[in-house]
Amino acid sequence: MPVTHGVPTITINHDHQFLVCDTNATMVPTAGVGFFARDTRFVSGYSLTINGRVPLLLDASPFDHFSARWEFTSPELTLAGTRNGAEDDVILEERAIGLRLDRTIFEGIHEDYDLVNYAAQPVRLILEVAIESDFADIFDVRRRRLVRRGNLQSSWHEKAGELRTSYVNGSFKRDLVITVERSSSHAEFANGRMQFVITLAPKETWHTCVEWLPVIDGHRARVLPCSAVHPRRPEMATGELPAVDVEASHPTLPIIWRQAVADMEALRMADFAVRRSVFIPAAGIPWYVTLFGRDTLVVAMESI
């Protein structure tokens, strides 16, 4: 039987939340990817463009189970310009603009966007970020059987720089708030996308934060601060597994032990329905981030 494999993806997770995306950070609703919390897909689609063009991926890698980084560069771009009072478009060569995207996950997602201008002249850029929500059940996503069962509404709050999407299906209600923080330029919303108009002098940099905040039972999710991709943040240390280490004459054994501890940290979920500071291992990442019978019991018993 031939060996088959799926599309390469990057996954980050923490507690009951996880994010799965393509290696270029994008998400397509029908591809079984997205940002999930408490068995609901809060973000189903994501795309990023610079002046209407998709940036070129240079590298992408997780830092830890809760963080990942993407490095992009610009394709050839056409910039609006003038000469002698008349319109005269300027061609900006490929790789003139660098873009870094960092994502961390806690209760919600924190994104850091950083641009740098490597060109010899000032540039005017439009960075567009499109984020879609469908609030699909995780098992519907897994089975690729997407059915809209409730009502969706989105609204942009200009003053606060927030995009709020609400979903209601009977007594079931969920919200996703997308906020823009610490931006070097004003955020706008048009054609279903957040837009940032950016002017950069040579070697100048630009930064903004975008936060994805699920609202469940009235509680707005918390996120990690800027530049938290590495190392582990104090906010995540509550209830951390005991710092038991192994020393051995062979250098490989301590490395294996520390990796096992890190893997258990990635699987750990809080179960406050029993009592606070009770933690259980997830059955698997990403699709079985739940208390799932045999798999959870086996991992728990092997960890004693």
Tab-separated table of C-alpha atoms in Angstrom:
chain	number	residue	atom	x	y	z
A	1	MET	CA	0.000	0.000	0.000
A	2	PRO	CA	1.499	3.413	-0.965
A	3	VAL	CA	2.267	5.844	1.841
A	4	THR	CA	0.171	9.028	1.730
A	5	HIS	CA	0.490	12.245	3.676
A	6	GLY	CA	-1.539	15.402	4.070
A	7	VAL	CA	-0.738	19.017	3.377
A	8	PRO	CA	2.098	20.309	5.618
A	9	THR	CA	0.779	22.421	8.478
A	10	ILE	CA	2.025	24.242	11.549
A	11	THR	CA	0.267	23.657	14.877
A	12	ILE	CA	0.528	25.563	18.156
A	13	ASN	CA	-1.521	24.864	21.270
A	14	HIS	CA	-2.109	25.678	24.908
A	15	ASP	CA	-4.628	24.046	27.252
A	16	HIS	CA	-7.976	23.686	25.395
A	17	GLN	CA	-6.941	26.016	22.534
A	18	PHE	CA	-5.043	25.178	19.357
A	19	LEU	CA	-4.307	26.676	15.962
A	20	VAL	CA	-3.582	24.773	12.742
A	21	CYS	CA	-2.549	26.641	9.587
A	22	ASP	CA	-0.681	26.095	6.347
A	23	THR	CA	3.074	26.587	6.377
A	24	ASN	CA	2.565	30.077	4.898
A	25	ALA	CA	0.289	31.021	7.877
A	26	THR	CA	-2.891	31.058	5.773
A	27	MET	CA	-6.140	29.240	6.513
A	28	VAL	CA	-8.869	28.072	4.120
A	29	PRO	CA	-12.241	27.193	5.728
A	30	THR	CA	-12.668	23.956	3.767
A	31	ALA	CA	-9.153	22.679	4.548
A	32	GLY	CA	-9.779	21.556	8.132
A	33	VAL	CA	-7.575	24.264	9.646
A	34	GLY	CA	-8.261	27.217	11.956
A	35	PHE	CA	-8.131	28.497	15.519
A	36	PHE	CA	-10.143	26.366	17.951
A	37	ALA	CA	-11.191	26.912	21.563
A	38	ARG	CA	-13.489	24.691	23.611
A	39	ASP	CA	-14.451	22.554	20.586
A	40	THR	CA	-15.449	25.562	18.434
A	41	ARG	CA	-13.584	26.974	15.440
A	42	PHE	CA	-13.357	30.705	16.067
A	43	VAL	CA	-11.168	31.516	13.035
A	44	SER	CA	-11.756	29.572	9.831
A	45	GLY	CA	-9.972	31.712	7.247
A	46	TYR	CA	-6.860	33.888	7.185
A	47	SER	CA	-4.914	35.637	4.443
A	48	LEU	CA	-2.282	38.348	4.241
A	49	THR	CA	-1.300	40.630	1.362
A	50	ILE	CA	1.029	43.588	0.703
A	51	ASN	CA	-0.309	45.971	-1.949
A	52	GLY	CA	-2.629	43.190	-3.061
A	53	ARG	CA	0.180	40.661	-3.526
A	54	VAL	CA	0.835	37.556	-1.425
A	55	PRO	CA	4.215	37.839	0.339
A	56	LEU	CA	6.882	35.247	-0.431
A	57	LEU	CA	7.572	32.766	2.351
A	58	LEU	CA	11.212	32.437	3.369
A	59	ASP	CA	10.930	30.283	6.474
A	60	ALA	CA	8.398	29.089	9.043
A	61	SER	CA	8.937	27.196	12.262
A	62	PRO	CA	7.396	26.623	15.690
A	63	PHE	CA	9.483	27.903	18.610
A	64	ASP	CA	7.605	25.941	21.250
A	65	HIS	CA	4.249	24.211	21.442
A	66	PHE	CA	2.627	27.636	22.033
A	67	SER	CA	4.523	29.820	19.527
A	68	ALA	CA	5.643	30.025	15.904
A	69	ARG	CA	7.358	32.477	13.562
A	70	TRP	CA	7.073	33.203	9.831
A	71	GLU	CA	9.579	35.167	7.757
A	72	PHE	CA	8.360	36.681	4.474
A	73	THR	CA	9.736	38.971	1.822
A	74	SER	CA	7.909	41.058	-0.752
A	75	PRO	CA	7.312	40.031	-4.370
A	76	GLU	CA	7.790	42.638	-7.086
A	77	LEU	CA	5.371	45.453	-6.227
A	78	THR	CA	3.887	48.302	-8.254
A	79	LEU	CA	3.817	51.526	-6.229
A	80	ALA	CA	1.858	54.651	-7.065
A	81	GLY	CA	4.084	57.614	-7.919
A	82	THR	CA	4.211	60.874	-9.805
A	83	ARG	CA	6.673	62.525	-12.210
A	84	ASN	CA	6.328	66.134	-13.367
A	85	GLY	CA	2.860	66.278	-11.840
A	86	ALA	CA	1.610	63.203	-13.732
A	87	GLU	CA	0.961	59.677	-12.467
A	88	ASP	CA	4.002	57.479	-12.915
A	89	ASP	CA	3.981	54.045	-11.277
A	90	VAL	CA	7.178	52.768	-9.687
A	91	ILE	CA	8.267	49.127	-9.726
A	92	LEU	CA	9.712	47.979	-6.404
A	93	GLU	CA	11.990	45.021	-6.902
A	94	GLU	CA	11.449	41.679	-5.206
A	95	ARG	CA	12.793	41.279	-1.638
A	96	ALA	CA	12.760	45.022	-0.948
A	97	ILE	CA	10.445	44.629	2.077
A	98	GLY	CA	10.873	42.197	4.965
A	99	LEU	CA	7.868	40.958	6.955
A	100	ARG	CA	7.975	38.910	10.145
A	101	LEU	CA	4.852	37.366	11.684
A	102	ASP	CA	4.952	35.897	15.204
A	103	ARG	CA	2.021	34.028	16.746
A	104	THR	CA	1.581	32.912	20.346
A	105	ILE	CA	-1.374	31.122	21.867
A	106	PHE	CA	-2.724	31.363	25.417
A	107	GLU	CA	-6.490	31.738	25.840
A	108	GLY	CA	-6.432	33.652	22.557
A	109	ILE	CA	-3.926	34.415	19.797
A	110	HIS	CA	-1.408	37.263	19.836
A	111	GLU	CA	0.162	38.256	16.524
A	112	ASP	CA	3.182	40.528	16.028
A	113	TYR	CA	3.666	42.039	12.560
A	114	ASP	CA	7.019	43.677	11.802
A	115	LEU	CA	7.950	45.328	8.504
A	116	VAL	CA	11.310	46.738	7.416
A	117	ASN	CA	12.151	48.688	4.263
A	118	TYR	CA	15.353	47.495	2.566
A	119	ALA	CA	14.811	49.705	-0.499
A	120	ALA	CA	16.866	52.821	-1.181
A	121	GLN	CA	13.752	55.003	-1.446
A	122	PRO	CA	10.664	55.656	0.702
A	123	VAL	CA	7.734	53.298	0.033
A	124	ARG	CA	3.988	53.456	0.649
A	125	LEU	CA	2.472	50.063	1.431
A	126	ILE	CA	-0.990	48.722	2.190
A	127	LEU	CA	-0.912	45.676	4.472
A	128	GLU	CA	-4.231	43.795	4.426
A	129	VAL	CA	-5.270	41.057	6.868
A	130	ALA	CA	-8.446	39.037	6.269
A	131	ILE	CA	-9.849	36.946	9.136
A	132	GLU	CA	-12.992	34.821	8.747
A	133	SER	CA	-15.083	33.064	11.403
A	134	ASP	CA	-17.643	30.285	11.056
A	135	PHE	CA	-17.899	28.967	14.670
A	136	ALA	CA	-18.139	25.423	13.344
A	137	ASP	CA	-18.108	22.446	15.697
A	138	ILE	CA	-14.718	20.742	15.765
A	139	PHE	CA	-16.177	17.390	14.662
A	140	ASP	CA	-17.913	19.020	11.670
A	141	VAL	CA	-14.546	20.517	10.674
A	142	ARG	CA	-12.800	17.192	11.157
A	143	ARG	CA	-15.357	15.403	8.972
A	144	ARG	CA	-15.293	18.246	6.401
A	145	ARG	CA	-19.058	18.512	6.820
A	146	LEU	CA	-19.620	22.239	7.340
A	147	VAL	CA	-23.207	23.256	8.103
A	148	ARG	CA	-24.224	26.777	9.158
A	149	ARG	CA	-26.610	26.201	12.068
A	150	GLY	CA	-26.787	29.698	13.554
A	151	ASN	CA	-26.622	33.377	12.682
A	152	LEU	CA	-23.431	35.378	12.146
A	153	GLN	CA	-22.966	39.133	12.436
A	154	SER	CA	-19.797	41.230	12.177
A	155	SER	CA	-19.224	44.875	13.095
A	156	TRP	CA	-16.196	47.168	12.948
A	157	HIS	CA	-15.655	49.611	15.813
A	158	GLU	CA	-13.498	52.376	14.363
A	159	LYS	CA	-12.589	54.180	17.582
A	160	ALA	CA	-11.546	51.027	19.451
A	161	GLY	CA	-9.946	49.400	16.413
A	162	GLU	CA	-11.974	46.222	16.983
A	163	LEU	CA	-13.720	43.766	14.692
A	164	ARG	CA	-16.408	41.808	16.561
A	165	THR	CA	-18.079	38.736	15.059
A	166	SER	CA	-20.994	37.184	16.960
A	167	TYR	CA	-22.598	33.776	16.511
A	168	VAL	CA	-25.954	32.713	17.980
A	169	ASN	CA	-27.615	29.323	17.668
A	170	GLY	CA	-30.464	29.069	20.171
A	171	SER	CA	-28.915	29.319	23.632
A	172	PHE	CA	-25.403	28.815	22.242
A	173	LYS	CA	-23.532	32.126	21.864
A	174	ARG	CA	-19.924	32.817	21.000
A	175	ASP	CA	-18.026	35.970	20.007
A	176	LEU	CA	-14.642	36.673	18.498
A	177	VAL	CA	-13.066	40.092	19.014
A	178	ILE	CA	-10.123	41.050	16.783
A	179	THR	CA	-8.250	44.009	18.265
A	180	VAL	CA	-5.368	46.106	16.962
A	181	GLU	CA	-2.839	47.180	19.592
A	182	ARG	CA	0.348	49.258	19.590
A	183	SER	CA	0.083	49.987	15.889
A	184	SER	CA	2.415	52.423	14.170
A	185	SER	CA	-0.445	53.409	11.841
A	186	HIS	CA	-4.218	53.619	12.025
A	187	ALA	CA	-6.211	50.466	11.243
A	188	GLU	CA	-9.087	50.651	8.775
A	189	PHE	CA	-11.674	48.079	7.688
A	190	ALA	CA	-12.893	47.677	4.102
A	191	ASN	CA	-13.950	44.829	1.800
A	192	GLY	CA	-13.853	42.376	4.721
A	193	ARG	CA	-10.210	43.116	5.501
A	194	MET	CA	-8.277	45.115	8.057
A	195	GLN	CA	-5.991	47.575	6.300
A	196	PHE	CA	-2.873	49.417	7.400
A	197	VAL	CA	-1.507	52.219	5.204
A	198	ILE	CA	2.232	52.377	5.909
A	199	THR	CA	4.910	54.802	4.744
A	200	LEU	CA	8.479	53.671	5.372
A	201	ALA	CA	11.725	55.531	4.816
A	202	PRO	CA	14.802	53.456	3.900
A	203	LYS	CA	15.735	51.113	6.788
A	204	GLU	CA	12.655	52.228	8.757
A	205	THR	CA	10.603	49.604	10.625
A	206	TRP	CA	6.894	49.307	11.413
A	207	HIS	CA	5.075	47.244	14.055
A	208	THR	CA	1.566	46.322	15.099
A	209	CYS	CA	-0.111	43.710	17.282
A	210	VAL	CA	-3.336	41.925	16.354
A	211	GLU	CA	-5.135	39.884	19.003
A	212	TRP	CA	-7.765	37.182	18.458
A	213	LEU	CA	-9.952	37.097	21.568
A	214	PRO	CA	-12.680	34.444	21.914
A	215	VAL	CA	-15.532	35.421	24.217
A	216	ILE	CA	-17.050	32.381	25.950
A	217	ASP	CA	-19.797	32.771	28.571
A	218	GLY	CA	-18.982	36.473	28.832
A	219	HIS	CA	-15.251	35.910	29.460
A	220	ARG	CA	-12.907	37.626	27.001
A	221	ALA	CA	-9.764	35.568	26.452
A	222	ARG	CA	-6.334	36.704	27.592
A	223	VAL	CA	-3.256	36.678	25.365
A	224	LEU	CA	0.494	36.759	25.866
A	225	PRO	CA	2.338	40.098	25.430
A	226	CYS	CA	4.498	41.187	22.500
A	227	SER	CA	7.639	39.241	21.635
A	228	ALA	CA	6.629	36.189	23.689
A	229	VAL	CA	7.529	33.507	21.151
A	230	HIS	CA	10.453	32.390	23.308
A	231	PRO	CA	11.134	31.585	26.102
A	232	ARG	CA	8.143	30.408	28.165
A	233	ARG	CA	6.276	33.305	29.768
A	234	PRO	CA	5.480	33.586	33.511
A	235	GLU	CA	1.778	33.863	32.591
A	236	MET	CA	1.904	30.216	31.495
A	237	ALA	CA	3.698	28.884	34.574
A	238	THR	CA	0.643	28.333	36.802
A	239	GLY	CA	0.509	24.675	37.694
A	240	GLU	CA	3.599	23.861	35.658
A	241	LEU	CA	4.794	20.304	35.969
A	242	PRO	CA	7.368	19.783	38.759
A	243	ALA	CA	10.914	20.648	37.739
A	244	VAL	CA	12.257	17.099	37.985
A	245	ASP	CA	15.440	16.615	36.020
A	246	VAL	CA	17.702	13.678	35.209
A	247	GLU	CA	21.474	13.530	35.320
A	248	ALA	CA	23.337	10.727	33.543
A	249	SER	CA	26.797	9.927	32.250
A	250	HIS	CA	25.358	9.594	28.748
A	251	PRO	CA	24.392	13.053	27.375
A	252	THR	CA	21.400	11.774	25.372
A	253	LEU	CA	19.300	10.599	28.340
A	254	PRO	CA	18.739	14.064	29.923
A	255	ILE	CA	17.788	15.419	26.496
A	256	ILE	CA	15.179	12.657	26.045
A	257	TRP	CA	13.812	13.341	29.540
A	258	ARG	CA	13.473	17.099	28.979
A	259	GLN	CA	11.765	16.509	25.650
A	260	ALA	CA	9.302	14.146	27.359
A	261	VAL	CA	8.537	16.810	29.981
A	262	ALA	CA	8.018	19.401	27.221
A	263	ASP	CA	5.687	17.018	25.383
A	264	MET	CA	3.637	16.482	28.542
A	265	GLU	CA	3.413	20.254	28.978
A	266	ALA	CA	2.018	20.499	25.450
A	267	LEU	CA	-0.634	17.867	26.203
A	268	ARG	CA	-1.646	19.304	29.578
A	269	MET	CA	-5.178	20.661	30.005
A	270	ALA	CA	-6.763	22.241	33.069
A	271	ASP	CA	-9.939	20.534	34.302
A	272	PHE	CA	-11.381	23.004	36.776
A	273	ALA	CA	-14.725	21.218	36.580
A	274	VAL	CA	-13.201	18.795	39.094
A	275	ARG	CA	-11.276	21.367	41.149
A	276	ARG	CA	-8.645	24.015	40.572
A	277	SER	CA	-5.087	22.897	39.828
A	278	VAL	CA	-6.317	19.583	38.410
A	279	PHE	CA	-4.659	18.818	35.079
A	280	ILE	CA	-5.274	16.044	32.577
A	281	PRO	CA	-3.436	15.064	29.360
A	282	ALA	CA	-5.171	15.645	26.059
A	283	ALA	CA	-5.728	12.581	23.918
A	284	GLY	CA	-3.710	14.166	21.100
A	285	ILE	CA	-2.775	17.369	19.309
A	286	PRO	CA	-4.514	18.866	17.454
A	287	TRP	CA	-7.768	16.983	16.942
A	288	TYR	CA	-8.254	15.358	20.328
A	289	VAL	CA	-7.689	18.241	22.733
A	290	THR	CA	-10.182	16.810	25.199
A	291	LEU	CA	-10.673	14.159	27.861
A	292	PHE	CA	-10.905	11.208	25.504
A	293	GLY	CA	-11.280	7.922	27.345
A	294	ARG	CA	-8.594	5.315	26.722
A	295	ASP	CA	-5.944	7.615	25.217
A	296	THR	CA	-5.998	10.033	28.151
A	297	LEU	CA	-6.050	7.208	30.701
A	298	VAL	CA	-3.078	5.437	29.111
A	299	VAL	CA	-0.967	8.610	29.035
A	300	ALA	CA	-1.936	9.431	32.627
A	301	MET	CA	-1.038	5.940	33.891
A	302	GLU	CA	2.277	5.872	32.004
A	303	SER	CA	3.162	9.246	33.559
A	304	ILE	CA	2.789	8.084	37.167
